Short mmCIF file of C-alpha atoms in Angstrom, two decimals:
data_model
loop_
_atom_site.label_atom_id
_atom_site.label_comp_id
_atom_site.label_asym_id
_atom_site.label_seq_id
_atom_site.Cartn_x
_atom_site.Cartn_y
_atom_site.Cartn_z
CA MET A 1 10.94 56.41 -26.60
CA LYS A 2 8.39 56.33 -28.97
CA LEU A 3 5.85 55.95 -26.11
CA PHE A 4 7.51 59.12 -24.74
CA ASN A 5 6.93 61.00 -27.60
CA CYS A 6 3.19 59.77 -27.51
CA LEU A 7 2.85 61.07 -24.45
CA ASP A 8 4.86 64.47 -24.91
CA ARG A 9 2.62 64.75 -28.10
CA TYR A 10 -0.34 64.30 -26.03
CA LEU A 11 0.31 66.24 -22.73
CA VAL A 12 2.01 69.23 -24.75
CA ASP A 13 0.23 70.85 -27.63
CA ARG A 14 2.95 71.95 -30.07
CA GLU A 15 0.61 72.54 -33.06
CA TYR A 16 0.10 76.11 -34.47
CA LYS A 17 -3.64 76.85 -33.96
CA VAL A 18 -5.78 80.14 -34.57
CA THR A 19 -9.24 79.79 -33.25
CA LEU A 20 -11.69 82.42 -34.31
CA SER A 21 -14.45 83.18 -32.43
CA LYS A 22 -16.85 86.43 -32.37
CA GLY A 23 -14.60 89.40 -32.29
CA ARG A 24 -11.44 87.64 -31.38
CA ALA A 25 -8.51 85.35 -32.77
CA HIS A 26 -6.81 82.97 -30.32
CA ILE A 27 -3.45 81.68 -31.87
CA ILE A 28 -1.13 79.82 -30.03
CA ASN A 29 2.36 78.42 -30.88
CA TYR A 30 2.98 81.25 -33.16
CA LEU A 31 6.80 82.42 -33.55
CA GLU A 32 6.59 86.05 -33.74
CA ILE A 33 4.25 89.31 -34.74
CA VAL A 34 5.77 90.60 -38.05
CA ASP A 35 3.72 93.96 -38.28
CA PHE A 36 0.42 94.79 -36.46
CA SER A 37 -1.80 98.29 -36.81
CA SER A 38 -5.45 98.52 -36.34
CA ASP A 39 -6.74 97.10 -39.32
CA ARG A 40 -4.01 94.58 -39.95
CA VAL A 41 -1.78 91.88 -38.03
CA VAL A 42 0.49 89.86 -39.66
CA VAL A 43 1.88 86.49 -37.46
CA LYS A 44 4.68 84.20 -38.47
CA TYR A 45 4.26 80.53 -37.57
CA ASP A 46 6.42 77.50 -38.35
CA GLY A 47 4.83 76.96 -41.74
CA GLY A 48 4.30 80.46 -42.73
CA LYS A 49 2.52 83.67 -42.18
CA THR A 50 -1.11 84.37 -41.12
CA THR A 51 -2.76 87.80 -41.94
CA LEU A 52 -5.55 89.12 -40.10
CA LEU A 53 -7.51 91.89 -41.60
CA GLY A 54 -10.22 93.76 -40.06
CA THR A 55 -10.57 97.08 -38.00
CA ASN A 56 -9.98 98.41 -34.70
CA LEU A 57 -7.61 95.42 -34.08
CA VAL A 58 -5.61 95.17 -30.60
CA VAL A 59 -3.51 92.75 -29.45
CA SER A 60 -4.99 92.05 -26.10
CA LYS A 61 -2.78 89.12 -25.04
CA MET A 62 0.71 88.42 -26.17
CA LEU A 63 2.74 85.93 -24.32
CA GLU A 64 5.41 83.56 -25.36
CA ASP A 65 3.20 81.15 -27.39
CA GLU A 66 0.03 82.52 -26.98
CA LEU A 67 -1.94 85.77 -28.99
CA LEU A 68 -5.07 87.12 -28.25
CA ILE A 69 -6.31 89.43 -30.93
CA THR A 70 -9.41 91.38 -30.30
CA GLY A 71 -11.45 93.60 -32.55
CA ASN A 72 -13.78 93.34 -35.65
CA LEU A 73 -12.22 90.60 -37.82
CA GLN A 74 -13.07 90.82 -41.38
CA SER A 75 -10.58 88.23 -42.88
CA ILE A 76 -7.70 85.71 -42.40
CA GLU A 77 -5.12 84.63 -44.80
CA TYR A 78 -2.34 82.18 -44.99
CA ASN A 79 1.02 82.40 -46.64
CA MET B 1 2.14 72.16 -20.53
CA ARG B 2 0.88 75.43 -18.98
CA ASN B 3 -0.80 75.12 -15.85
CA ARG B 4 -3.27 78.03 -16.36
CA TYR B 5 -4.56 77.89 -12.38
CA LEU B 6 -0.80 78.34 -10.97
CA GLU B 7 -0.37 81.19 -13.96
CA ARG B 8 -2.88 83.46 -11.33
CA LEU B 9 -0.20 82.99 -8.90
CA ASP B 10 2.56 84.39 -10.80
CA LYS B 11 3.78 88.11 -9.81
CA TYR B 12 1.66 89.99 -12.48
CA ILE B 13 1.09 94.03 -12.57
CA LYS B 14 -1.41 96.44 -14.20
CA ILE B 15 0.13 99.68 -15.63
CA LYS B 16 -1.33 102.64 -17.38
CA ILE B 17 0.18 103.78 -20.28
CA VAL B 18 -0.05 107.12 -21.57
CA GLY B 19 1.37 108.86 -24.62
CA SER B 20 0.29 110.71 -27.87
CA ASN B 21 0.64 107.72 -30.23
CA ILE B 22 0.07 104.43 -28.05
CA ASN B 23 -0.25 102.11 -31.00
CA ASN B 24 3.34 102.86 -31.96
CA TYR B 25 4.55 102.06 -28.32
CA LEU B 26 2.53 98.76 -28.66
CA LYS B 27 4.33 98.10 -31.92
CA ARG B 28 7.57 98.47 -30.25
CA ILE B 29 6.52 96.19 -27.16
CA VAL B 30 5.69 93.46 -29.76
CA LYS B 31 9.02 93.93 -31.47
CA LYS B 32 11.06 93.50 -28.30
CA ARG B 33 8.65 90.49 -27.38
CA VAL B 34 7.58 91.54 -24.18
CA GLN B 35 4.73 89.18 -23.13
CA LEU B 36 1.54 91.02 -22.20
CA ALA B 37 -1.16 89.12 -20.61
CA GLU B 38 -4.17 91.29 -21.12
CA VAL B 39 -4.29 94.78 -23.28
CA ILE B 40 -7.19 97.35 -22.27
CA PRO B 41 -7.31 100.46 -24.61
CA VAL B 42 -9.03 103.13 -22.52
CA SER B 43 -8.55 105.72 -25.24
CA TYR B 44 -6.47 106.71 -28.21
CA ARG B 45 -3.83 108.05 -25.88
CA GLU B 46 -4.44 105.48 -23.02
CA VAL B 47 -4.13 102.04 -22.50
CA HIS B 48 -4.18 99.61 -19.55
CA VAL B 49 -1.65 96.43 -19.71
CA ILE B 50 -1.68 93.33 -17.41
CA LEU B 51 2.02 91.72 -17.84
CA LYS B 52 4.44 89.72 -15.61
CA TYR B 53 6.81 91.84 -13.54
CA SER B 54 9.59 90.59 -15.09
CA GLU B 55 8.19 91.89 -18.12
CA TYR B 56 7.39 95.07 -16.66
CA GLU B 57 10.95 95.62 -15.67
CA LYS B 58 11.74 94.97 -19.42
CA LEU B 59 9.25 97.63 -20.53
CA LEU B 60 10.67 100.43 -18.19
CA LYS B 61 14.07 99.95 -20.13
CA PHE B 62 12.24 101.40 -23.22
CA LYS B 63 9.63 103.64 -21.85
CA SER B 64 10.91 106.72 -23.65
CA ILE B 65 8.45 109.53 -23.61
CA TYR B 66 5.37 107.41 -22.47
CA GLU B 67 4.28 107.66 -19.14
CA ILE B 68 3.95 104.55 -17.23
CA THR B 69 1.89 104.31 -13.68
CA VAL B 70 1.27 101.23 -11.94
CA LEU B 71 -2.04 100.88 -11.11
CA GLU B 72 -2.23 97.76 -8.97
CA MET B 73 -0.22 94.26 -8.26
CA LEU B 74 -1.99 91.11 -8.77
CA GLY B 75 -0.83 87.38 -8.08
CA SER B 76 1.63 86.85 -5.45
CA LYS B 77 3.21 90.52 -6.18
CA LYS B 78 -0.17 91.85 -4.38
CA ILE B 79 0.08 89.36 -1.68
CA GLU B 80 4.03 90.28 -1.32
CA ALA B 81 3.22 94.13 -1.23
CA ASN B 82 0.33 93.58 1.36
CA LEU B 83 2.74 91.93 3.44
CA LYS B 84 5.61 94.19 2.86
CA LYS B 85 3.05 96.84 4.11
CA ASN B 86 1.28 95.28 7.10
CA GLY B 87 4.30 92.89 7.85
CA LEU B 88 4.94 94.58 11.39
CA LEU B 89 1.25 94.47 12.13
CA LEU B 90 0.79 90.86 11.05
CA ILE B 91 3.89 89.89 13.25
CA PHE B 92 2.63 91.58 16.20
CA LEU B 93 -0.54 89.81 15.65
CA MET B 94 1.03 86.72 15.35
CA VAL B 95 3.05 87.17 18.28
CA SER B 96 0.41 88.14 20.33
CA LEU B 97 -2.18 84.86 19.37
CA VAL B 98 0.84 82.63 20.42
CA GLY B 99 1.06 84.67 23.57
CA ILE B 100 -2.74 84.51 24.30
CA MET B 101 -2.53 80.68 23.37
CA LEU B 102 0.37 79.92 25.77
CA LEU B 103 -0.99 82.06 28.58
CA SER B 104 -4.65 80.96 28.62
CA ASN B 105 -3.39 77.22 28.73
CA VAL B 106 -1.04 77.65 31.42
CA VAL B 107 -2.21 77.21 35.23
CA PHE B 108 -0.79 79.94 37.27
CA SER B 109 -2.46 79.04 40.98
CA ILE B 110 -3.91 76.02 42.24
CA ASP B 111 -6.12 76.47 45.38
CA ILE B 112 -6.51 73.50 47.77
CA ILE B 113 -10.04 74.23 49.73
CA HIS B 114 -9.86 72.45 52.85
CA GLN B 115 -9.48 73.74 56.69
CA ASP B 116 -6.80 70.44 57.75
CA LYS B 117 -3.24 71.60 56.93
CA GLY B 118 -2.55 67.61 56.82
CA ILE B 119 -4.95 67.03 54.18
CA ARG B 120 -3.88 70.13 52.00
CA GLU B 121 -0.35 68.87 52.20
CA LEU B 122 -0.99 65.73 51.48
CA LEU B 123 -2.95 66.61 48.26
CA GLU B 124 -0.29 69.07 47.08
CA ARG B 125 2.17 65.90 46.83
CA GLU B 126 -0.44 63.95 44.93
CA LEU B 127 -0.99 66.56 42.70
CA LYS B 128 2.62 67.03 41.87
CA LYS B 129 2.98 63.85 41.26
CA TYR B 130 0.71 63.83 38.39
CA GLY B 131 1.97 66.92 37.22
CA ILE B 132 -0.10 69.25 38.43
CA VAL B 133 1.75 72.39 39.94
CA ASN B 134 1.89 76.39 39.27
CA TYR B 135 2.93 77.40 35.84
CA SER B 136 2.37 73.70 34.18
CA LEU B 137 0.06 73.33 31.09
CA LYS B 138 -3.96 72.69 31.45
CA MET B 139 -5.45 69.48 31.49
CA ASP B 140 -8.46 68.67 29.69
CA TYR B 141 -11.47 67.11 31.84
CA GLN B 142 -10.68 63.61 31.03
CA GLU B 143 -7.05 64.03 32.32
CA LEU B 144 -8.38 65.49 35.34
CA GLU B 145 -11.05 62.93 36.06
CA ASP B 146 -8.63 60.20 35.65
CA ILE B 147 -6.28 62.10 38.32
CA GLU B 148 -9.17 62.49 40.60
CA ASP B 149 -9.84 58.63 40.38
CA LYS B 150 -5.99 57.91 40.69
CA ILE B 151 -5.31 59.97 43.85
CA LEU B 152 -8.79 58.46 45.54
CA GLU B 153 -7.40 54.91 44.86
CA ASN B 154 -4.60 55.86 46.64
CA ASN B 155 -5.63 57.41 49.64
CA LYS B 156 -9.07 55.39 50.17
CA GLU B 157 -8.73 55.62 54.09
CA ARG B 158 -8.17 59.48 54.18
CA LEU B 159 -10.27 61.11 51.03
CA GLU B 160 -13.78 60.60 50.69
CA TRP B 161 -14.28 62.87 47.54
CA ILE B 162 -12.32 65.08 45.38
CA GLU B 163 -13.21 67.35 42.78
CA ILE B 164 -10.82 69.53 40.50
CA ASP B 165 -12.12 72.52 38.86
CA THR B 166 -10.72 75.03 36.43
CA TYR B 167 -11.60 78.39 36.85
CA GLY B 168 -9.78 80.60 33.88
CA THR B 169 -5.76 79.80 34.43
CA LYS B 170 -6.40 78.63 37.96
CA TYR B 171 -7.17 74.99 39.43
CA ILE B 172 -9.59 75.03 42.58
CA VAL B 173 -9.48 71.40 44.40
CA ARG B 174 -11.89 70.67 46.70
CA VAL B 175 -11.96 67.74 48.83
CA GLN B 176 -13.95 65.78 51.36
CA GLU B 177 -11.98 64.10 54.27
CA ARG B 178 -13.09 60.49 55.21
CA LYS B 179 -14.25 60.08 58.70
CA LEU B 180 -14.46 56.84 60.35
CA ASN B 181 -16.79 56.53 63.25
CA GLU B 182 -14.98 55.01 66.46
CA GLU B 183 -16.77 52.44 68.04
CA GLU B 184 -17.68 53.36 71.44
CA GLU B 185 -17.19 50.70 74.10
CA ILE B 186 -19.97 50.24 76.59
CA THR B 187 -18.43 50.38 80.12
CA GLN B 188 -21.99 50.31 82.09
CA TYR B 189 -25.66 49.23 80.97
CA GLN B 190 -28.26 51.72 82.24
CA SER B 191 -31.49 53.27 81.75
CA ILE B 192 -32.39 56.94 82.04
CA VAL B 193 -35.59 57.33 84.73
CA SER B 194 -37.35 60.40 85.72
CA LYS B 195 -36.33 61.63 89.15
CA LYS B 196 -39.22 63.63 89.87
CA ASP B 197 -43.10 63.49 89.18
CA ALA B 198 -43.34 65.75 85.86
CA VAL B 199 -44.93 66.16 82.07
CA ILE B 200 -42.14 65.60 79.95
CA VAL B 201 -41.50 68.22 77.46
CA ARG B 202 -38.68 66.70 75.64
CA ILE B 203 -36.57 63.59 74.97
CA ASP B 204 -33.28 63.74 73.41
CA ALA B 205 -32.27 60.15 72.96
CA VAL B 206 -28.70 59.52 71.83
CA ARG B 207 -29.03 56.03 72.89
CA GLY B 208 -31.19 53.74 73.94
CA GLU B 209 -35.35 53.21 73.30
CA LYS B 210 -37.59 55.90 74.36
CA VAL B 211 -40.34 54.22 76.10
CA LYS B 212 -42.26 57.51 77.14
CA ASN B 213 -43.22 60.54 74.57
CA VAL B 214 -43.92 64.37 74.89
CA ASN B 215 -46.69 65.05 76.98
CA ASP B 216 -46.56 62.01 78.55
CA TYR B 217 -46.94 62.40 82.62
CA VAL B 218 -44.32 60.48 84.81
CA SER B 219 -43.72 59.84 88.29
CA LYS B 220 -40.52 59.62 90.07
CA GLY B 221 -38.58 56.32 89.00
CA ASP B 222 -40.50 55.70 85.69
CA THR B 223 -38.31 54.58 82.97
CA VAL B 224 -38.03 57.48 80.16
CA ILE B 225 -35.24 56.07 77.94
CA SER B 226 -34.77 52.31 78.27
CA GLY B 227 -31.09 50.83 78.09
CA TYR B 228 -32.91 47.47 76.99
CA ILE B 229 -33.23 47.63 73.48
CA THR B 230 -35.97 45.18 71.33
CA ARG B 231 -34.49 43.76 68.16
CA PRO B 232 -36.52 42.68 65.08
CA ASP B 233 -36.65 39.20 66.45
CA ASN B 234 -38.41 40.53 69.77
CA SER B 235 -35.12 39.84 71.74
CA LYS B 236 -33.63 42.28 74.14
CA VAL B 237 -30.26 43.45 74.12
CA ALA B 238 -28.99 45.73 76.87
CA THR B 239 -26.80 48.85 76.16
CA GLN B 240 -25.69 52.26 77.83
CA ALA B 241 -28.71 54.43 77.74
CA GLU B 242 -27.71 58.20 76.83
CA GLY B 243 -29.85 61.23 76.52
CA ASP B 244 -31.56 64.15 78.09
CA VAL B 245 -34.98 64.48 79.52
CA TYR B 246 -36.81 67.78 80.44
CA GLY B 247 -40.28 67.44 82.04
CA GLU B 248 -42.54 70.50 83.84
CA VAL B 249 -42.63 70.19 87.55
CA TRP B 250 -44.62 71.61 89.86
CA TYR B 251 -43.96 73.76 93.00
CA GLN B 252 -46.18 75.14 95.69
CA VAL B 253 -43.99 77.82 97.53
CA ASP B 254 -44.90 80.14 100.26
CA VAL B 255 -43.26 83.57 100.44
CA ASP B 256 -43.44 86.33 103.26
CA TYR B 257 -42.75 89.29 101.62
CA PRO B 258 -42.56 92.63 104.03
CA ILE B 259 -44.38 95.77 103.16
CA VAL B 260 -41.77 97.60 104.74
CA TYR B 261 -38.36 97.18 103.44
CA GLN B 262 -35.38 98.97 105.10
CA GLU B 263 -31.71 98.19 103.45
CA THR B 264 -28.40 99.66 104.71
CA ASN B 265 -25.63 99.71 102.57
CA LEU B 266 -22.00 100.42 103.65
CA THR B 267 -20.16 102.93 101.25
CA GLY B 268 -16.72 102.11 102.60
CA LYS B 269 -16.04 105.39 103.97
CA SER B 270 -15.27 105.89 107.43
CA LYS B 271 -13.86 108.13 110.32
CA THR B 272 -13.01 108.17 114.33
CA VAL B 273 -14.86 110.69 116.16
CA TYR B 274 -14.93 111.58 120.02
CA VAL B 275 -18.57 111.74 121.43
CA LEU B 276 -19.29 113.44 124.35
CA TYR B 277 -22.69 112.01 126.34
CA PHE B 278 -23.98 114.62 128.66
CA PHE B 279 -27.22 113.68 130.31
CA ASN B 280 -28.68 112.10 127.43
CA HIS B 281 -27.17 114.50 124.98
CA ARG B 282 -24.96 113.69 122.28
CA ILE B 283 -22.05 115.81 121.39
CA GLY B 284 -19.69 114.99 118.55
CA LEU B 285 -16.35 116.70 118.97
CA PHE B 286 -14.73 118.38 116.06
CA ASP B 287 -17.20 116.29 113.86
CA PHE B 288 -17.69 119.01 111.24
CA ASP B 289 -18.47 116.69 108.32
CA LYS B 290 -21.34 114.50 109.67
CA TYR B 291 -22.28 111.24 107.89
CA ARG B 292 -26.14 111.34 107.41
CA SER B 293 -26.68 107.75 108.42
CA PHE B 294 -23.93 105.49 109.73
CA GLU B 295 -22.63 102.47 111.65
CA ALA B 296 -20.37 102.53 114.62
CA LYS B 297 -18.32 100.96 116.81
CA SER B 298 -17.89 102.59 119.81
CA LYS B 299 -15.26 102.27 122.63
CA VAL B 300 -15.80 104.10 126.11
CA MET B 301 -12.56 106.41 126.89
CA ILE B 302 -13.75 108.13 130.02
CA SER B 303 -17.12 107.57 132.15
CA SER B 304 -18.34 108.96 135.50
CA ASN B 305 -21.07 106.97 137.50
CA MET B 306 -22.33 109.91 139.74
CA LEU B 307 -22.43 112.44 136.83
CA ASP B 308 -23.95 110.77 133.50
CA ILE B 309 -21.19 111.90 131.49
CA LYS B 310 -18.96 109.87 129.41
CA LEU B 311 -16.36 110.03 126.69
CA VAL B 312 -16.67 107.62 123.84
CA LYS B 313 -14.58 106.92 120.67
CA GLU B 314 -16.65 106.04 118.10
CA GLU B 315 -15.39 104.12 114.45
CA GLN B 316 -18.26 105.37 111.98
CA TYR B 317 -18.71 103.95 109.13
CA GLU B 318 -21.05 105.86 106.43
CA ALA B 319 -24.05 103.84 105.40
CA ILE B 320 -27.19 104.53 102.80
CA VAL B 321 -29.98 103.52 104.04
CA LYS B 322 -33.15 102.55 101.90
CA ASP B 323 -36.54 102.66 103.10
CA GLU B 324 -39.54 101.63 101.14
CA VAL B 325 -43.00 100.90 101.45
CA TYR B 326 -44.53 98.28 98.97
CA THR B 327 -48.09 98.37 97.82
CA GLU B 328 -49.35 94.75 97.23
CA ASP B 329 -48.88 94.96 93.69
CA ILE B 330 -45.09 95.84 94.13
CA ALA B 331 -45.06 93.29 96.89
CA ARG B 332 -46.54 90.34 94.56
CA ASN B 333 -44.00 91.17 91.55
CA LYS B 334 -40.97 91.40 93.79
CA ALA B 335 -42.12 88.23 95.55
CA ILE B 336 -42.52 86.30 92.23
CA ASP B 337 -39.21 87.71 91.03
CA TYR B 338 -37.48 86.43 94.11
CA ILE B 339 -39.21 83.02 94.21
CA LYS B 340 -37.73 82.72 90.35
CA SER B 341 -34.22 83.76 91.13
CA LYS B 342 -34.03 81.66 94.47
CA LEU B 343 -35.68 78.56 92.73
CA MET B 344 -32.86 78.72 89.94
CA LYS B 345 -29.83 79.11 91.96
CA ASP B 346 -30.93 76.55 94.48
CA ASN B 347 -31.71 73.97 91.94
CA GLU B 348 -29.27 73.62 89.03
CA ASP B 349 -31.45 71.13 86.94
CA ILE B 350 -34.18 74.05 86.44
CA VAL B 351 -33.67 75.54 83.23
CA GLU B 352 -36.76 77.64 82.80
CA ILE B 353 -39.39 78.98 85.09
CA ARG B 354 -41.99 78.56 82.92
CA ASP B 355 -44.97 80.14 84.94
CA VAL B 356 -45.92 81.69 88.41
CA LYS B 357 -49.35 81.91 89.45
CA ILE B 358 -50.59 83.18 93.05
CA MET B 359 -53.01 80.85 95.04
CA ASP B 360 -53.51 82.48 98.19
CA THR B 361 -52.29 86.16 99.79
CA SER B 362 -52.68 87.27 103.22
CA SER B 363 -51.51 90.27 104.93
CA ASP B 364 -50.50 91.73 107.97
CA GLU B 365 -48.96 95.37 109.49
CA ASP B 366 -45.44 94.50 108.12
CA SER B 367 -45.49 91.99 105.57
CA ILE B 368 -47.93 90.14 102.89
CA GLU B 369 -47.70 86.11 102.72
CA PHE B 370 -48.16 84.83 98.95
CA ASN B 371 -48.88 80.87 98.22
CA LEU B 372 -47.38 80.22 94.61
CA PHE B 373 -47.76 77.65 92.36
CA VAL B 374 -44.62 77.31 89.66
CA LYS B 375 -44.23 75.43 86.84
CA ALA B 376 -40.56 74.92 86.21
CA ILE B 377 -39.00 73.40 83.26
CA GLU B 378 -36.35 70.90 84.56
CA ASP B 379 -33.74 68.32 83.78
CA ILE B 380 -35.62 65.13 85.05
CA GLY B 381 -33.11 62.38 83.85
CA GLU B 382 -31.39 60.07 86.19
CA ILE B 383 -29.11 56.99 85.20
CA VAL B 384 -30.07 53.86 86.76
CA SER B 385 -28.07 50.77 86.25
CA ILE B 386 -29.48 47.61 84.47
CA GLU B 387 -28.50 44.15 84.48
CA GLU B 388 -27.43 42.61 80.88
CA VAL B 389 -29.82 40.62 79.08
CA VAL B 390 -28.58 36.95 78.94
CA GLU B 391 -30.10 35.29 76.08
CA GLU B 392 -31.67 31.95 77.00
CA ASP B 393 -31.10 28.96 74.70
CA LYS B 394 -33.73 28.09 72.24
CA GLU B 395 -33.90 24.38 73.40
CA SER B 396 -34.57 25.55 77.11
CA ASP B 397 -37.56 27.79 75.65
CA ASP B 398 -38.89 24.65 73.61
CA ASN B 399 -38.72 22.84 77.28
#
């Protein structure tokens, strides 16, 4: 079982991650989008909330466990 | 674990959403947790969205005032749509491809080329044994080669060579029959000799040894094709010489040709006429359609010795009389033609009169005499029997 858990952890990525690159934020393993507008996106995850602030923000991709926010990102806050 | 590569094969759809406040609609989409693979903003009123087909169906339930248009299918949905659109065409294409492949690999006819019916029937049976029949599947080159070898192996005494060629959907079978030469039994030992003095113009030797050549002069009795054959060890063996020998034979003939020539030919017409002879006058009674010339058989009916009167019954046969007077040239040509035809008629061995020359000419009132020299090509071969050669013992030779 331990081995299975190790294997499971290795193969399946369940950790909440936010990857920021130029003009885009890639978020995986989120729970839901609480709020979004062109200058603010609030994303809820297991341990809290993440707020992305900027301009011309667009939810380019929204899958079950994956999110891609493009636009002019200025700041990110964790609560 | 998500497989990003296999995801591309999922059923995706690209749609266009048009409305007055797109952001509100997008918020609603987010709240409803509709998954979006890609959002492409076009303008404040229009946005293109790529999403799964199942998510699109969810979207349609709350589209409200917003206009949603399908732009294109992606992934397996695209393949599905294309198949539906061109399905019938694809089916026909597949069926025709299968049909062509099948038909081009089927043999529809087999032609066996040989004039002997027995050989053709034999080959039909042999080919059937190895599965080569009409409407069977084509075989490859190696298989045909193997079948050819097997057929030849099984029919060594009858077949020399066989070839099976493929021409489209037809097999053409060519075959060569094996013909064994039967050994002829020698019944008589003989040589071919010349029966006349001649110059040899041609020798066709079938069996035997040629001892003379073309342009050789031979006398009567000279051997031309010998029945004795010399072996490499210089011993002789007797055989039955066979062949034809042709030579140029010379003739000297005299022809007396008439200058005046008369020829009478009966036409076949005849009639009976009663003729009165009265003191050397001849009167035909009731003979209105007189023959110009005729031959007659007469029978005296009434005659008087005291008065020169007689009544004769004549059986007249109409004749055509040909009178010709020849000049020397014409007489010469006619004499030459005459001698040629006479020689060929009288001598069956003559095959050709090669030349006729006039050696001497003499003439009198009625005829011209020609002395002619004639060269004729003639079969001069004659068979003579010979003794069989008996080989002497070596010991006696040594002795």
